[in-house]
XYZ file of N, CA and C in Angstrom:
381
model
N 0.776 -1.255 0.016
C -0.005 0.029 -0.011
C 0.866 1.297 -0.067
N 0.552 2.162 -0.971
C 1.328 3.327 -1.208
C 0.850 4.583 -0.276
N 1.639 5.316 0.491
C 1.215 6.326 1.266
C 1.030 7.606 0.301
N 1.793 7.503 -0.917
C 1.701 8.739 -1.889
C 0.532 9.155 -1.940
N 0.327 10.541 -1.921
C -1.069 11.383 -2.116
C -0.887 12.781 -1.384
N -1.888 13.501 -1.691
C -2.399 14.732 -0.665
C -3.634 14.416 0.059
N -3.266 15.008 1.359
C -4.354 14.552 2.421
C -4.779 16.044 3.163
N -5.843 16.272 3.147
C -6.600 17.220 3.874
C -7.088 17.194 5.358
N -6.530 17.694 6.523
C -6.860 17.588 7.759
C -8.671 17.701 7.710
N -9.341 16.727 8.227
C -10.709 16.626 8.439
C -11.088 16.996 9.921
N -10.176 16.213 10.824
C -10.655 16.546 12.013
C -9.590 16.525 13.010
N -9.505 17.032 14.325
C -8.529 16.587 15.422
C -9.044 16.495 16.819
N -8.486 15.789 17.687
C -8.927 15.541 18.848
C -8.090 15.748 19.896
N -8.223 16.637 21.080
C -7.142 17.007 22.161
C -6.054 17.888 21.638
N -6.145 18.559 20.821
C -5.120 19.433 19.932
C -4.753 20.345 21.029
N -5.640 21.054 21.634
C -5.325 22.269 22.730
C -4.413 21.636 23.890
N -5.041 20.598 24.590
C -4.395 19.954 25.826
C -2.864 19.518 25.455
N -2.813 18.865 24.353
C -1.731 18.359 23.668
C -0.491 19.265 23.487
N -0.781 20.342 22.669
C -0.015 21.342 22.434
C 0.583 21.974 23.663
N -0.419 22.244 24.548
C -0.092 22.969 26.056
C 0.871 22.235 26.617
N 0.634 20.832 26.691
C 1.575 19.928 27.346
C 3.048 19.964 26.653
N 3.090 20.247 25.570
C 4.306 20.237 24.755
C 5.027 21.477 25.019
N 4.461 22.474 25.489
C 4.960 23.758 25.869
C 4.578 24.759 24.820
N 3.813 24.625 23.879
C 3.691 25.614 22.993
C 2.821 26.727 23.406
N 3.065 28.025 23.029
C 2.345 29.161 23.726
C 0.982 29.248 23.458
N 0.218 29.720 24.204
C -1.345 29.873 23.764
C -1.774 30.678 22.709
N -1.101 31.658 22.276
C -1.405 32.350 20.845
C -1.229 31.348 19.591
N 0.062 30.581 19.865
C 0.280 29.717 18.670
C -0.849 28.643 18.415
N -1.217 28.252 19.929
C -2.064 27.170 19.963
C -3.613 27.546 19.124
N -3.900 28.728 19.687
C -5.207 29.498 19.177
C -5.211 29.572 17.718
N -3.933 30.012 17.153
C -3.958 30.181 15.676
C -4.102 28.934 15.084
N -3.471 27.858 15.500
C -3.150 26.692 14.791
C -4.608 25.519 14.947
N -5.261 25.995 15.701
C -6.294 24.925 15.960
C -7.604 24.865 15.209
N -7.486 26.134 14.222
C -8.666 25.968 13.335
C -8.018 26.196 11.900
N -6.938 25.966 11.765
C -6.421 25.888 10.284
C -6.334 24.406 9.617
N -6.829 24.258 8.430
C -6.837 23.296 7.923
C -5.419 22.819 7.154
N -4.822 21.797 7.580
C -3.290 21.518 7.042
C -3.616 20.527 5.830
N -2.602 20.848 4.915
C -2.610 19.778 3.689
C -1.238 19.132 3.780
N -1.240 17.918 3.877
C 0.092 17.120 3.807
C 0.159 16.307 2.571
N 1.206 16.388 2.118
C 1.490 15.823 0.550
C 2.706 14.804 0.951
N 2.418 13.530 0.515
C 3.253 12.371 0.993
C 3.923 11.929 -0.461
N 5.039 11.557 -0.500
C 5.838 10.998 -1.776
C 6.644 9.805 -1.166
N 5.959 8.611 -1.488
C 6.725 7.398 -1.040
C 7.341 6.694 -2.279
N 8.645 6.521 -2.211
C 9.566 5.938 -2.948
C 10.321 4.585 -2.193
N 9.657 3.399 -2.411
C 10.147 2.343 -1.597
C 9.987 2.442 -0.189
N 11.397 2.526 0.472
C 11.315 2.924 1.845
C 11.741 4.503 2.358
N 11.786 5.095 1.161
C 12.049 6.649 1.123
C 10.796 7.382 1.305
N 10.780 8.446 2.208
C 9.489 9.201 2.234
C 10.014 10.586 2.254
N 8.974 11.441 1.457
C 9.258 12.900 1.673
C 7.792 13.611 2.008
N 7.532 14.413 3.082
C 6.399 14.744 3.448
C 6.507 16.381 3.770
N 5.640 16.983 2.940
C 5.411 18.281 2.917
C 4.123 18.715 3.730
N 4.105 19.405 4.771
C 2.789 19.567 5.667
C 2.745 21.229 5.523
N 1.647 21.815 4.907
C 1.345 23.171 4.771
C 0.230 23.438 5.561
N 0.310 24.458 6.747
C -0.348 24.888 7.630
C -0.690 26.307 7.556
N -1.510 26.896 6.946
C -1.530 28.288 6.843
C -0.237 28.729 6.089
N 0.584 29.729 6.570
C 1.942 30.042 5.815
C 2.911 29.229 6.359
N 2.737 28.576 7.213
C 3.859 27.501 7.816
C 4.166 26.183 6.836
N 5.260 25.945 6.409
C 5.479 24.875 5.651
C 6.535 23.866 6.284
N 6.316 22.612 6.686
C 7.383 21.848 7.286
C 7.762 20.741 6.230
N 8.951 20.608 6.087
C 9.368 19.417 5.370
C 10.016 18.266 6.110
N 9.483 17.144 5.759
C 10.248 15.694 6.576
C 10.761 15.058 5.369
N 11.827 14.549 5.624
C 12.227 13.250 4.879
C 12.781 12.265 5.635
N 12.663 11.148 5.295
C 13.244 9.831 6.043
C 13.177 8.634 5.402
N 13.928 7.594 5.791
C 14.054 6.446 5.173
C 13.907 5.337 6.147
N 12.741 4.514 5.883
C 12.382 3.567 7.075
C 13.655 2.917 7.568
N 13.572 2.862 9.041
C 14.709 2.371 9.644
C 16.063 2.759 9.762
N 16.111 4.055 9.375
C 17.453 4.912 9.398
C 17.099 6.370 10.327
N 18.205 6.559 11.012
C 17.879 7.706 11.719
C 17.722 9.123 10.938
N 17.041 9.861 11.388
C 16.811 11.191 10.596
C 16.476 12.134 11.474
N 16.301 13.529 11.149
C 16.191 14.641 11.828
C 14.658 15.015 11.637
N 13.844 15.099 13.087
C 12.499 15.604 12.562
C 12.298 16.696 13.609
N 11.117 17.455 13.312
C 10.787 18.622 13.818
C 9.568 18.398 14.606
N 9.599 18.634 15.964
C 8.570 18.804 16.806
C 7.525 19.859 16.706
N 6.406 19.897 17.151
C 5.404 21.123 16.730
C 5.982 22.180 17.447
N 6.829 22.119 18.274
C 7.425 23.325 18.893
C 8.417 23.977 18.141
N 8.904 23.142 16.964
C 10.001 23.805 16.310
C 11.196 23.336 16.484
N 11.338 22.516 17.869
C 12.698 21.941 18.147
C 12.865 20.608 17.360
N 14.214 20.629 16.777
C 14.854 19.485 15.905
C 15.363 18.167 16.922
N 14.905 17.122 16.343
C 15.341 15.851 17.191
C 15.688 14.938 16.371
N 16.341 13.893 16.745
C 16.905 12.717 16.025
C 15.592 11.393 16.307
N 15.132 10.650 15.237
C 14.305 9.759 15.141
C 14.392 8.553 14.392
N 13.932 7.643 14.574
C 14.059 6.251 13.550
C 12.492 6.051 13.213
N 12.330 5.853 12.010
C 10.740 5.643 11.805
C 10.770 4.271 11.151
N 9.910 3.435 11.786
C 9.619 1.894 11.319
C 8.495 1.771 10.717
N 8.419 0.859 9.996
C 6.949 0.407 9.286
C 6.485 -0.822 10.053
N 5.207 -0.745 10.092
C 4.545 -2.051 10.732
C 3.480 -2.631 9.737
N 3.566 -3.641 9.255
C 2.736 -4.132 8.330
C 3.063 -3.331 7.066
N 1.875 -3.094 6.170
C 2.264 -2.250 5.066
C 1.607 -0.936 5.111
N 0.925 -0.370 6.130
C 0.123 0.813 6.062
C 0.320 1.594 7.512
N 1.415 1.151 8.081
C 1.640 2.026 9.624
C 3.011 2.507 9.643
N 3.062 3.827 9.987
C 4.393 4.144 10.249
C 4.586 4.675 11.859
N 5.739 4.219 12.434
C 5.805 4.606 13.719
C 7.110 5.036 14.109
N 7.199 6.182 14.856
C 8.394 7.020 15.299
C 8.166 7.352 16.755
N 9.382 7.293 17.376
C 9.453 7.745 18.618
C 10.499 8.970 18.734
N 10.046 10.045 19.375
C 10.930 11.217 19.513
C 10.723 11.930 20.702
N 11.873 11.917 21.495
C 11.732 12.992 22.753
C 10.504 12.432 23.652
N 10.237 11.226 23.891
C 9.171 10.887 24.633
C 7.697 10.848 24.052
N 7.691 11.104 22.801
C 6.472 11.403 22.185
C 6.461 10.227 21.017
N 5.458 9.591 21.002
C 5.302 8.430 20.015
C 4.278 8.714 19.090
N 4.660 8.577 17.627
C 3.713 8.972 16.730
C 3.434 7.692 15.713
N 1.993 7.610 15.627
C 1.699 6.519 14.460
C 0.870 7.078 13.628
N 1.198 6.709 12.294
C 0.415 7.152 11.251
C 0.077 6.017 10.483
N -1.410 5.802 10.219
C -1.806 4.694 9.830
C -2.845 5.108 8.398
N -2.607 4.387 7.385
C -3.414 4.653 6.198
C -4.261 3.510 5.990
N -5.612 3.785 6.081
C -6.689 3.053 5.665
C -7.484 3.481 4.480
N -7.362 2.778 3.250
C -8.073 3.421 2.033
C -7.518 4.857 1.672
N -8.455 5.872 1.715
C -8.358 7.209 1.652
C -8.117 8.048 2.956
N -8.083 7.523 3.957
C -8.091 7.935 5.288
C -6.769 7.762 6.001
N -6.024 8.702 6.315
C -4.848 8.697 7.086
C -5.143 9.071 8.498
N -4.512 8.311 9.524
C -4.848 8.868 10.983
C -3.628 8.869 11.552
N -3.047 9.847 12.137
C -1.926 10.276 12.917
C -2.521 10.429 14.352
N -1.559 9.601 15.328
C -1.982 9.605 16.702
C -0.799 9.881 17.341
N -0.712 10.876 18.185
C 0.558 11.232 18.796
C 0.381 11.059 20.183
N 1.120 10.281 20.966
C 1.006 10.027 22.473
C 2.192 10.592 23.324
N 1.811 11.219 24.401
C 2.933 11.601 25.313
C 2.392 11.246 26.522
N 3.042 10.313 27.312
C 2.627 9.856 28.752
C 1.072 9.404 28.476
N 0.127 9.861 29.179
C -1.238 9.398 29.017
C -2.134 10.330 28.155
N -1.506 11.296 27.658
C -2.059 12.340 26.744
C -2.071 11.874 25.194
N -2.959 11.817 24.546
C -3.131 11.386 23.155
C -3.741 12.633 22.316
N -3.246 12.778 21.094
C -3.496 13.943 20.153
C -3.779 12.964 18.871
N -5.113 13.285 18.210
C -5.385 12.450 17.023
C -5.850 13.495 16.015
N -5.283 13.026 14.750
C -5.444 13.876 13.567
C -5.963 12.856 12.354
N -6.999 13.406 11.718
C -7.767 12.476 10.833
C -7.622 13.405 9.319
N -6.970 12.829 8.286
C -7.078 13.470 7.209
C -7.428 12.491 6.144
N -8.116 13.193 5.060
C -8.674 12.381 3.783
C -7.940 12.723 2.657
N -7.472 11.797 1.778
C -7.005 11.957 0.557
C -7.885 13.117 -0.424
N -7.137 13.859 -1.230
C -7.957 14.722 -1.919
C -7.420 14.621 -3.352
């Protein structure tokens, strides 16, 4: 199953409490909570290029499954991570106490981030 495609954010759960726990300032949380982001994913075998556009902010991520890469946290802080693939439709990464699971089911991509007992979920649909 290929992740390649463009996805528009449809809904999110627990955005505010999760971003607050990460240490994001309230003004950034308020600005970010209602903006629909577009994620563009290009998968070439084990290599991924992801571009997330949220309003005027654009974040690029590139990684190869099983190899260490640099990732950016929602706070803008950069950290090292290794992304693993489970099955053919799930990407899992752990970075700085945060676990990110991205699962593709048909045209729906679900990203769940967990930190301690707090979970933030984003659901996006292929466009």
